[in-house]
mmCIF file of C-alpha atoms in Angstrom:
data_model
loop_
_atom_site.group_PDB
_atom_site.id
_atom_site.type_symbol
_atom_site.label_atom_id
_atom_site.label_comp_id
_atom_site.label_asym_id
_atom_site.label_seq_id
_atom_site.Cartn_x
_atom_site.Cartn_y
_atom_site.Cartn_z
ATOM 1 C CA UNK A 1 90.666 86.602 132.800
ATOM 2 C CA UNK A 2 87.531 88.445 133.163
ATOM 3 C CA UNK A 3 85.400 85.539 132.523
ATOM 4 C CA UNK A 4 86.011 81.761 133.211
ATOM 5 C CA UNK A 5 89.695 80.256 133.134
ATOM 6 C CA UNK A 6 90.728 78.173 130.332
ATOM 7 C CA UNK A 7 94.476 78.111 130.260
ATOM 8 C CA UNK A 8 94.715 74.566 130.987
ATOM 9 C CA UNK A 9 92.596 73.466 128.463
ATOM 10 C CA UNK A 10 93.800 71.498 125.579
ATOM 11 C CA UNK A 11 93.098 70.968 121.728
ATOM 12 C CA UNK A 12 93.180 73.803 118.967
ATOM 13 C CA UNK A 13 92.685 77.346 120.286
ATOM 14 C CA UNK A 14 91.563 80.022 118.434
ATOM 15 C CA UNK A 15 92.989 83.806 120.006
ATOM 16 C CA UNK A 16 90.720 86.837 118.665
ATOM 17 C CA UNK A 17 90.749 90.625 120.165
ATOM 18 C CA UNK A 18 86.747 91.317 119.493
ATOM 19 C CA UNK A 19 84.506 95.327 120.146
ATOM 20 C CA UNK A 20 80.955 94.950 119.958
ATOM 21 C CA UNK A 21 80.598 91.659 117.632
ATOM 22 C CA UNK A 22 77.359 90.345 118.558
ATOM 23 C CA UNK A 23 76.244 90.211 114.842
ATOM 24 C CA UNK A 24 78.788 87.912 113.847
ATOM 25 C CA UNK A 25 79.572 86.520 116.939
ATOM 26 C CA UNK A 26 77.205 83.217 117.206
ATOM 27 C CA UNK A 27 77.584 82.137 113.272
ATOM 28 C CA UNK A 28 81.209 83.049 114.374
ATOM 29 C CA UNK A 29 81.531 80.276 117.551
ATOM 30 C CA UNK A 30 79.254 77.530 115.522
ATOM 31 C CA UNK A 31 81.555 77.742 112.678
ATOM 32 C CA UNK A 32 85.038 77.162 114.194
ATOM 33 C CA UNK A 33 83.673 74.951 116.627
ATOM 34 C CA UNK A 34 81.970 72.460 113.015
ATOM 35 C CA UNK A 35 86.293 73.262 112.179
ATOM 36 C CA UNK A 36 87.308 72.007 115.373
ATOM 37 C CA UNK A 37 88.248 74.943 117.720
ATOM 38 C CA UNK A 38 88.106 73.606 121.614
ATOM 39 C CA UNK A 39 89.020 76.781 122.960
ATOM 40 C CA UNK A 40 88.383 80.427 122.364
ATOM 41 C CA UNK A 41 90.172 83.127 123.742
ATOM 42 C CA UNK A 42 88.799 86.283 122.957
ATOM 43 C CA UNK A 43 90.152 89.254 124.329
ATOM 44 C CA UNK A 44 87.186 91.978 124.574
ATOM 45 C CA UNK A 45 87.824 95.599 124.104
ATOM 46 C CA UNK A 46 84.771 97.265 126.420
ATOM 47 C CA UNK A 47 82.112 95.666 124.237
ATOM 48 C CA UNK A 48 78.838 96.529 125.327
ATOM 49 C CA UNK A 49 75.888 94.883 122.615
ATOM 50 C CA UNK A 50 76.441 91.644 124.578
ATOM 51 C CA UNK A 51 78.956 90.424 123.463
ATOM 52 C CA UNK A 52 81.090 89.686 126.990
ATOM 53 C CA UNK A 53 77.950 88.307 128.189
ATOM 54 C CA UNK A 54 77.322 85.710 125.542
ATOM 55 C CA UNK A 55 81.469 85.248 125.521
ATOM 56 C CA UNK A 56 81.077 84.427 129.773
ATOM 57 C CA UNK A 57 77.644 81.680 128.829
ATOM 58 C CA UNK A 58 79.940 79.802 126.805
ATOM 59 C CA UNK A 59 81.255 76.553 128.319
ATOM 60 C CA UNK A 60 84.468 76.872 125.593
ATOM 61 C CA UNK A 61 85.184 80.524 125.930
ATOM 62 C CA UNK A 62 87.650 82.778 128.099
ATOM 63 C CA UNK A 63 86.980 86.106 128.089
ATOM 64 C CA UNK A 64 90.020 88.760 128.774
ATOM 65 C CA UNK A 65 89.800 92.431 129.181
ATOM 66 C CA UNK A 66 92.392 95.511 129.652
ATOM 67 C CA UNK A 67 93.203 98.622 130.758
ATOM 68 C CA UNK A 68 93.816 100.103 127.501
ATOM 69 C CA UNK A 69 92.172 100.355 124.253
ATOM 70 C CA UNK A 70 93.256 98.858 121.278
ATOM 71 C CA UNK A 71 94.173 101.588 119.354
ATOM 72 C CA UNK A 72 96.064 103.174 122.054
ATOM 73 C CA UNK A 73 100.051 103.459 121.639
ATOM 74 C CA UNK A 74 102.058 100.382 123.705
ATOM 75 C CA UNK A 75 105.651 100.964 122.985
ATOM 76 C CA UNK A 76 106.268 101.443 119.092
ATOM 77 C CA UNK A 77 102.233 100.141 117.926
ATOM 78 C CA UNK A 78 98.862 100.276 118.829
ATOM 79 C CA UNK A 79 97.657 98.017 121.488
ATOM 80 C CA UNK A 80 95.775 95.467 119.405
ATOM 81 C CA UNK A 81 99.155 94.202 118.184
ATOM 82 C CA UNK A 82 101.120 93.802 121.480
ATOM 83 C CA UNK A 83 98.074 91.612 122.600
ATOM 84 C CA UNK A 84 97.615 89.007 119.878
ATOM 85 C CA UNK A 85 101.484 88.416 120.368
ATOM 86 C CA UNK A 86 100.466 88.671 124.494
ATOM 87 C CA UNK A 87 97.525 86.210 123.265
ATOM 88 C CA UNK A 88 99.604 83.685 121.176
ATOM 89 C CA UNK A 89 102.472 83.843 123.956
ATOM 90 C CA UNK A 90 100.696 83.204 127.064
ATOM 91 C CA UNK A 91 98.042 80.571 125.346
ATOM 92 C CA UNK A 92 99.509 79.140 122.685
ATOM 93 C CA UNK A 93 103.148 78.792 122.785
ATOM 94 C CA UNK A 94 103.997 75.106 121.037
ATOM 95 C CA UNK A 95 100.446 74.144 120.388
ATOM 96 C CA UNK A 96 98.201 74.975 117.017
ATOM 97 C CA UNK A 97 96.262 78.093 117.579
ATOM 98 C CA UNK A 98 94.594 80.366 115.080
ATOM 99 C CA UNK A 99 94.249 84.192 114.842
ATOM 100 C CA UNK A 100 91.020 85.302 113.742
ATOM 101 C CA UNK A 101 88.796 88.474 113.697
ATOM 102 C CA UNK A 102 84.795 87.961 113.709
ATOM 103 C CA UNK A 103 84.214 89.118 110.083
ATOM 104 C CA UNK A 104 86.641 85.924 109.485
ATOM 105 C CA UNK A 105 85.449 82.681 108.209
ATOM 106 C CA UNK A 106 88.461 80.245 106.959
ATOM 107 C CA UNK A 107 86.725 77.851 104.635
ATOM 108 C CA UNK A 108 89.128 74.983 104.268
ATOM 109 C CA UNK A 109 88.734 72.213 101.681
ATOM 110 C CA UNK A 110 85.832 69.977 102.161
ATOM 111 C CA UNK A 111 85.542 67.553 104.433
ATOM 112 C CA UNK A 112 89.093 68.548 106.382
ATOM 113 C CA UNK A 113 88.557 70.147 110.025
ATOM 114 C CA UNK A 114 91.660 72.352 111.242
ATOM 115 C CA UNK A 115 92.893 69.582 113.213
ATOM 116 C CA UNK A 116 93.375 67.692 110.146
ATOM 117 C CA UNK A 117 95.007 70.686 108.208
ATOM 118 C CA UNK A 118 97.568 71.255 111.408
ATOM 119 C CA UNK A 119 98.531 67.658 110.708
ATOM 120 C CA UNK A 120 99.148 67.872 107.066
ATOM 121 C CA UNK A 121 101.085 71.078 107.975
ATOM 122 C CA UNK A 122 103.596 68.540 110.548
ATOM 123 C CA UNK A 123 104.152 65.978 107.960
ATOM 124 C CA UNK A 124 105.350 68.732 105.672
ATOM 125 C CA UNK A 125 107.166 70.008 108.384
ATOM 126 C CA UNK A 126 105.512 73.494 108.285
ATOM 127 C CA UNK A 127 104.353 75.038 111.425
ATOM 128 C CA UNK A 128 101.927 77.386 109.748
ATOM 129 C CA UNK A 129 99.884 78.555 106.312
ATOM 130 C CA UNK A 130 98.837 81.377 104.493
ATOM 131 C CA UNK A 131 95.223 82.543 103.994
ATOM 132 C CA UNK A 132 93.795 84.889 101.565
ATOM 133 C CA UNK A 133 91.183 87.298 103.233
ATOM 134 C CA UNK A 134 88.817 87.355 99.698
ATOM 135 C CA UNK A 135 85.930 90.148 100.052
ATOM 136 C CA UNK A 136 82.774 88.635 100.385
ATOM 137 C CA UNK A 137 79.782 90.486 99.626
ATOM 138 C CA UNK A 138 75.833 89.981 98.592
ATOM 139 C CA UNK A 139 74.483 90.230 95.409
ATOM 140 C CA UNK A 140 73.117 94.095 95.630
ATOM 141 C CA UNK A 141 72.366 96.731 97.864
ATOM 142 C CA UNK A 142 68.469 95.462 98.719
ATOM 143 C CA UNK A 143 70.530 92.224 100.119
ATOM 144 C CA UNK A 144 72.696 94.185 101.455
ATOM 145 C CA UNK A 145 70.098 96.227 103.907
ATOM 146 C CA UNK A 146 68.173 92.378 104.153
ATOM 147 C CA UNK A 147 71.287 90.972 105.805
ATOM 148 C CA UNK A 148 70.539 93.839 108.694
ATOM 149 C CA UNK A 149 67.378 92.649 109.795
ATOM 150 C CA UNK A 150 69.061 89.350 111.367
ATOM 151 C CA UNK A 151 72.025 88.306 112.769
ATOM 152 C CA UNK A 152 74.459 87.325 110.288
ATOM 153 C CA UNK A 153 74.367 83.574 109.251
ATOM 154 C CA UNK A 154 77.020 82.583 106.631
ATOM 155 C CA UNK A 155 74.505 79.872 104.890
ATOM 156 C CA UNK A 156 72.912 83.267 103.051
ATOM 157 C CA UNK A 157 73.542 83.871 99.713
ATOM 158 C CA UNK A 158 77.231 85.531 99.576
ATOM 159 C CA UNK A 159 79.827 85.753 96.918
ATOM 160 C CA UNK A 160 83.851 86.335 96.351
ATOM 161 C CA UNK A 161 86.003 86.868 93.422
ATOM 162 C CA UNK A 162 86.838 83.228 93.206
ATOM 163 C CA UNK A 163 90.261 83.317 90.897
ATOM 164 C CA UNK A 164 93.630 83.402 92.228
ATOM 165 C CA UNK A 165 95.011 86.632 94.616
ATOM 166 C CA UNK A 166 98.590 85.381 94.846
ATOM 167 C CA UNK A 167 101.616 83.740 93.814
ATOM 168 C CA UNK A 168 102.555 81.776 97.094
ATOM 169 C CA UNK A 169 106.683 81.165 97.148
ATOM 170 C CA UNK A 170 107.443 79.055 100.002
ATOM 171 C CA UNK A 171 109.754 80.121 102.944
ATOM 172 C CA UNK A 172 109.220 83.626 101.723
ATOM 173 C CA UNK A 173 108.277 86.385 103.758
ATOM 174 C CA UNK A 174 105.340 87.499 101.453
ATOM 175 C CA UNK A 175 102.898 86.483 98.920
ATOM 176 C CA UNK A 176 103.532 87.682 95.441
ATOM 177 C CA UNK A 177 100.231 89.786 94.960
ATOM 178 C CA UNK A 178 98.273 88.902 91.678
ATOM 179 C CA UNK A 179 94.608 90.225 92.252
ATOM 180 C CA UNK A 180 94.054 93.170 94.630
ATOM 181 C CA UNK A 181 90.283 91.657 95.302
ATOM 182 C CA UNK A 182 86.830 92.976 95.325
ATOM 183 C CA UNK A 183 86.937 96.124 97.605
ATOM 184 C CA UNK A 184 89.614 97.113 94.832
ATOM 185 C CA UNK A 185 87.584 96.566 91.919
ATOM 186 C CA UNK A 186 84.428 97.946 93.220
ATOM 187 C CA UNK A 187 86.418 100.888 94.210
ATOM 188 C CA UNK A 188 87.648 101.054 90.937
ATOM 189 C CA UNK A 189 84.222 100.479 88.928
ATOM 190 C CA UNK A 190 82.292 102.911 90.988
ATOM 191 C CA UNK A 191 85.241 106.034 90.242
ATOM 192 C CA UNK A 192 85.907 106.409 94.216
ATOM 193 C CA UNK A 193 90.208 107.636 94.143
ATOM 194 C CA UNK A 194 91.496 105.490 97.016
ATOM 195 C CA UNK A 195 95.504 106.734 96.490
ATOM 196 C CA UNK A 196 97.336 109.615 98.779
ATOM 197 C CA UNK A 197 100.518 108.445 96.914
ATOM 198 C CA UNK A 198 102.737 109.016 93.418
ATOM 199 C CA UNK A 199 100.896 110.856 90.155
ATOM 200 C CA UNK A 200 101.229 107.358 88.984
ATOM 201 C CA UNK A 201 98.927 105.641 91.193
ATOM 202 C CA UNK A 202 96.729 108.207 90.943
ATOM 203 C CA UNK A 203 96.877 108.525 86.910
ATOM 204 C CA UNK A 204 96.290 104.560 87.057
ATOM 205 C CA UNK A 205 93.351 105.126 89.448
ATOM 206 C CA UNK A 206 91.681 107.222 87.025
ATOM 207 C CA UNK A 207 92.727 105.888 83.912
ATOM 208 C CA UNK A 208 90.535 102.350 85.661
ATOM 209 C CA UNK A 209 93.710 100.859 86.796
ATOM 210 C CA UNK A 210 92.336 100.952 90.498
ATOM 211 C CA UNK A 211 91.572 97.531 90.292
ATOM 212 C CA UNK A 212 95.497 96.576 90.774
ATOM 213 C CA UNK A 213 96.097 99.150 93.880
ATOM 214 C CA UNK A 214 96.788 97.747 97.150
ATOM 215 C CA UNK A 215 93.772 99.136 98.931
ATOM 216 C CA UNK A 216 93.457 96.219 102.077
ATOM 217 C CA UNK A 217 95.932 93.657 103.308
ATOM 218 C CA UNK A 218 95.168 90.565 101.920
ATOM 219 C CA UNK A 219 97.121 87.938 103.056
ATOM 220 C CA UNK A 220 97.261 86.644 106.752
ATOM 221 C CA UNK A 221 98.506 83.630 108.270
ATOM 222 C CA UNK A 222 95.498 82.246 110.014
ATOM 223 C CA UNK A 223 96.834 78.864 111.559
ATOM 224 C CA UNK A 224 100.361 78.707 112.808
ATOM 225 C CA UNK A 225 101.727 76.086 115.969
ATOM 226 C CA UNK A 226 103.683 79.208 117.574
ATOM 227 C CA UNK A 227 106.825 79.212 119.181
ATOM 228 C CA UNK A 228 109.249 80.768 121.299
ATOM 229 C CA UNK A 229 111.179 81.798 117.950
ATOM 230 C CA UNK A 230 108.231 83.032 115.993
ATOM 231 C CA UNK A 231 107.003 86.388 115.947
ATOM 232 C CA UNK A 232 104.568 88.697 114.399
ATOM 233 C CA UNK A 233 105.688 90.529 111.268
ATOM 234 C CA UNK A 234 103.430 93.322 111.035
ATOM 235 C CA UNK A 235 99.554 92.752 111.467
ATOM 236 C CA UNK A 236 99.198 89.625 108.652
ATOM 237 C CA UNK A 237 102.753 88.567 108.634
ATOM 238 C CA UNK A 238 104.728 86.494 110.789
ATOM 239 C CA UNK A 239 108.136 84.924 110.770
ATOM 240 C CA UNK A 240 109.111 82.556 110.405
ATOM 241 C CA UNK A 241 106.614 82.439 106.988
ATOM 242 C CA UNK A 242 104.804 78.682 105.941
ATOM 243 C CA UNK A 243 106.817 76.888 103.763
ATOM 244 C CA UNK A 244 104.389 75.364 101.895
ATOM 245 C CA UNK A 245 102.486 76.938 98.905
ATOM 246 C CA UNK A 246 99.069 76.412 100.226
ATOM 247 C CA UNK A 247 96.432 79.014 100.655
ATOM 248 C CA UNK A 248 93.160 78.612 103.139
ATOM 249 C CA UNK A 249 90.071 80.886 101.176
ATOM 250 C CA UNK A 250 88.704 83.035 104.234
ATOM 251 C CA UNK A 251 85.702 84.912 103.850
ATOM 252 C CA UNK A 252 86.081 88.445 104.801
ATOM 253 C CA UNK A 253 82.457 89.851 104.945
ATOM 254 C CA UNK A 254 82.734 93.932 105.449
ATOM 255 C CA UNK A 255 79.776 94.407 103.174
ATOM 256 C CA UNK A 256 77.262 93.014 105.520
ATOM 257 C CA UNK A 257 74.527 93.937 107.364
ATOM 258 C CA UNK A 258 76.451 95.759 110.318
ATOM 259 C CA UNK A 259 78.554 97.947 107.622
ATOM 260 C CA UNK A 260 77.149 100.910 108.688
ATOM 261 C CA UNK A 261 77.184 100.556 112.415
ATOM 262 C CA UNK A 262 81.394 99.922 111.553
ATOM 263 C CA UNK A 263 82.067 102.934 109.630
ATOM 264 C CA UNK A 264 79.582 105.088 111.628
ATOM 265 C CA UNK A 265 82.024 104.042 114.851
ATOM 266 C CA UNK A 266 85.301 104.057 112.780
ATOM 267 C CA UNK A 267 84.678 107.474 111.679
ATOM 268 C CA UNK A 268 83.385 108.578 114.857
ATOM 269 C CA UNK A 269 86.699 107.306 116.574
ATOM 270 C CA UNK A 270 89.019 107.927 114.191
ATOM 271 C CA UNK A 271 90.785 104.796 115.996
ATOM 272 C CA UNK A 272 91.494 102.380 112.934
ATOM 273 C CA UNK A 273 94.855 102.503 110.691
ATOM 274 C CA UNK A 274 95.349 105.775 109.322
ATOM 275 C CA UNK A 275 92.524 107.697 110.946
ATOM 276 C CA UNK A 276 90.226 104.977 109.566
ATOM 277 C CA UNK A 277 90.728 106.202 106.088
ATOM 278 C CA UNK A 278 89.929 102.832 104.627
ATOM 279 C CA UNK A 279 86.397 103.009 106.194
ATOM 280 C CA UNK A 280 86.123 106.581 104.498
ATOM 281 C CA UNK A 281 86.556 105.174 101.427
ATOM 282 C CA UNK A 282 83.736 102.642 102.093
ATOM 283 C CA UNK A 283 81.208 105.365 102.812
ATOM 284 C CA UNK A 284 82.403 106.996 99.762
ATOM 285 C CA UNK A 285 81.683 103.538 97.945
ATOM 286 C CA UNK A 286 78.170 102.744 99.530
ATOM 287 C CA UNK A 287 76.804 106.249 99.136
ATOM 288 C CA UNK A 288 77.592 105.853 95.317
ATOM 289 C CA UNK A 289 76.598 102.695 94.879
ATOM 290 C CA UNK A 290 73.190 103.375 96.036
ATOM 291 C CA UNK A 291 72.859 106.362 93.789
ATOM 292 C CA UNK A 292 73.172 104.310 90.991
ATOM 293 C CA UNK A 293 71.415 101.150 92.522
ATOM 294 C CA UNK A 294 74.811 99.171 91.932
ATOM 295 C CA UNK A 295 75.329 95.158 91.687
ATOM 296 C CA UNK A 296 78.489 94.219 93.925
ATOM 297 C CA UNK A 297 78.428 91.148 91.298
ATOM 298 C CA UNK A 298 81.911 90.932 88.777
ATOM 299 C CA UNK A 299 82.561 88.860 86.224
ATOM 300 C CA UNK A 300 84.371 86.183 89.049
ATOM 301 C CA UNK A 301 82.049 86.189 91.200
ATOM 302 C CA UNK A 302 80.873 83.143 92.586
ATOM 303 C CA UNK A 303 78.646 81.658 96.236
ATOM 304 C CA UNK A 304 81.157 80.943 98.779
ATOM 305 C CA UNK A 305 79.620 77.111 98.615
ATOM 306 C CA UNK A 306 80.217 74.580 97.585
ATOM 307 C CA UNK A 307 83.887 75.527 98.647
ATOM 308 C CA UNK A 308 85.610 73.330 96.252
ATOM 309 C CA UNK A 309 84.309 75.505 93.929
ATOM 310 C CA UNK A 310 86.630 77.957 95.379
ATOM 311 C CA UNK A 311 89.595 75.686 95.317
ATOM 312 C CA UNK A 312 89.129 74.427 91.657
ATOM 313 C CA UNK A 313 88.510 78.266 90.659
ATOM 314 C CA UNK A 314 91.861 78.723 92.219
ATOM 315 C CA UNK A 315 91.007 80.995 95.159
ATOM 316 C CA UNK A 316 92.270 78.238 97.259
ATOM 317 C CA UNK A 317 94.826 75.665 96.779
ATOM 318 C CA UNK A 318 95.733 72.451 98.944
ATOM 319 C CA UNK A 319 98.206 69.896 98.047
ATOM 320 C CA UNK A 320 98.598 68.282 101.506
#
């Protein structure tokens, strides 16, 4: 631990690998902590905006750091990987613990904290659930650039495609995609080609097709009571899967104020999945979209509150 010691602390943990997250980072803390979150460790990859120091002020924070980077290779992966399994291992092991990055904000139905959602979970005799990692974004580009000039707070005006992204099969490895999301209809709307693969996807790309391309992963599993016998399966994935058909909305802001600072250092690095080609594909986006003063509105878009909203539009779903 590079900060203060909290392995023998109890209650629900939440394990996140963080770089320089000072704009999300306090909305980030008050928001799992209103969900229920006792503990946070956070392991911190050389940030230097502040973000170790505000991580070491905080009473319910431990702070971890390493040798490596997390894009460097450990064994078969990149390094990021090996430590949220190192994370959920050493921390977590038979207790409820969530994996979160900062840009993450589960939203789960109204009035439930996490606690109460890990219970529902036991009496259903499922030791985890899926989430679906919905875009959000602001209206237009002038909120866009007025979401820079203050750290982020999630009670501004932000929407999501609110309608269902998957067909959730219980006990399965996967969700059954149904709706690739917003990145992959703006992509699509705006003409930016985001396929390297077959003629097909490409044809389908520009024939306005884009819209059903996988372009980001989607699902995760956000809550899980981990085990000796579970492991990660891939970077969303683990096994064994939930075996209920729930979903947890989470609200993945990438079109925020710090957008630029993230793609400036992910193509600078080139240290992201495939030579951070997805945040190429964002700079192609933004760049276009301000040339033609673009809405990020579609015709599903809807505010992120009231959440039951969200739920009733079917971009969540709870049956516990």
């Amino acid at each position: 631990a590079a900060g203060r010691d909290l392995s023998d602390r109890a209650g629900l943990t939440l394990c996140a690998v963080m770089h320089n997250e000072m704009y999300f980072l306090p909305a980030f803390l008050e928001h799992y902590r209103a969900l229920g979150v006792e503990r946070f460790v956070v392991l911190d990859d050389r940030s230097d905006d502040g973000t170790a120091e505000m991580l070491d002020a905080q009473a319910d924070c431990m702070r971890l750091a390493s040798d490596v980077r997390f894009s460097d290779k450990v064994g078969s992966g990149r390094a990021i990987y090996a430590w949220r399994r190192l994370l959920l291992d050493r921390y977590c092991t038979d207790r409820w613990a969530m994996m979160i990055d900062a840009d993450e904000f589960v939203l789960p139905p109204p009035g439930l904290s996490m606690a109460d959602v890990a219970q529902s979970l036991e009496r259903r005799k499922s030791q985890s659930v899926w989430g679906i990692m919905a875009d959000a974004y602001p209206s237009d580009r002038g909120a866009l650039a007025a979401s820079s000039e203050h750290p982020f707070n999630l009670q501004d005006e932000w929407f999501v495609d609110a309608r269902r992204h998957f067909w959730i099969r219980p006990g399965r490895r996967k969700p059954i995609a149904l709706y690739r999301g917003a990145r992959a209809r703006l992509m699509a709307e705006y003409g930016i080609e985001t396929s390297r693969r077959s003629g097909f996807r490409k044809a389908l790309g520009r024939l306005g097709g884009g819209r059903f391309l996988k372009l980001n992963q989607q699902s995760k599993v956000p809550l899980v009571r981990w085990t000796s016998g579970h492991r990660l399966d891939g970077q969303h994935r683990m096994l064994p899967p939930p075996n209920v058909a729930d979903v947890l909305p989470m609200a993945h802001f990438k079109f925020t104020g710090d957008v630029y600072g993230k793609i400036s250092h992910a193509l600078g690095t080139g240290s992201y999945a495939g030579k951070s080609r997805h945040y190429v594909l964002l700079a192609k986006l933004l760049e276009r979209m301000e040339a033609e003063g673009a809405s990020f509105l579609g015709p599903h878009s809807r505010p992120i509150f009231p959440v039951a909203e969200l739920y009733r539009c079917g971009l969540g779903k709870w049956t516990g």
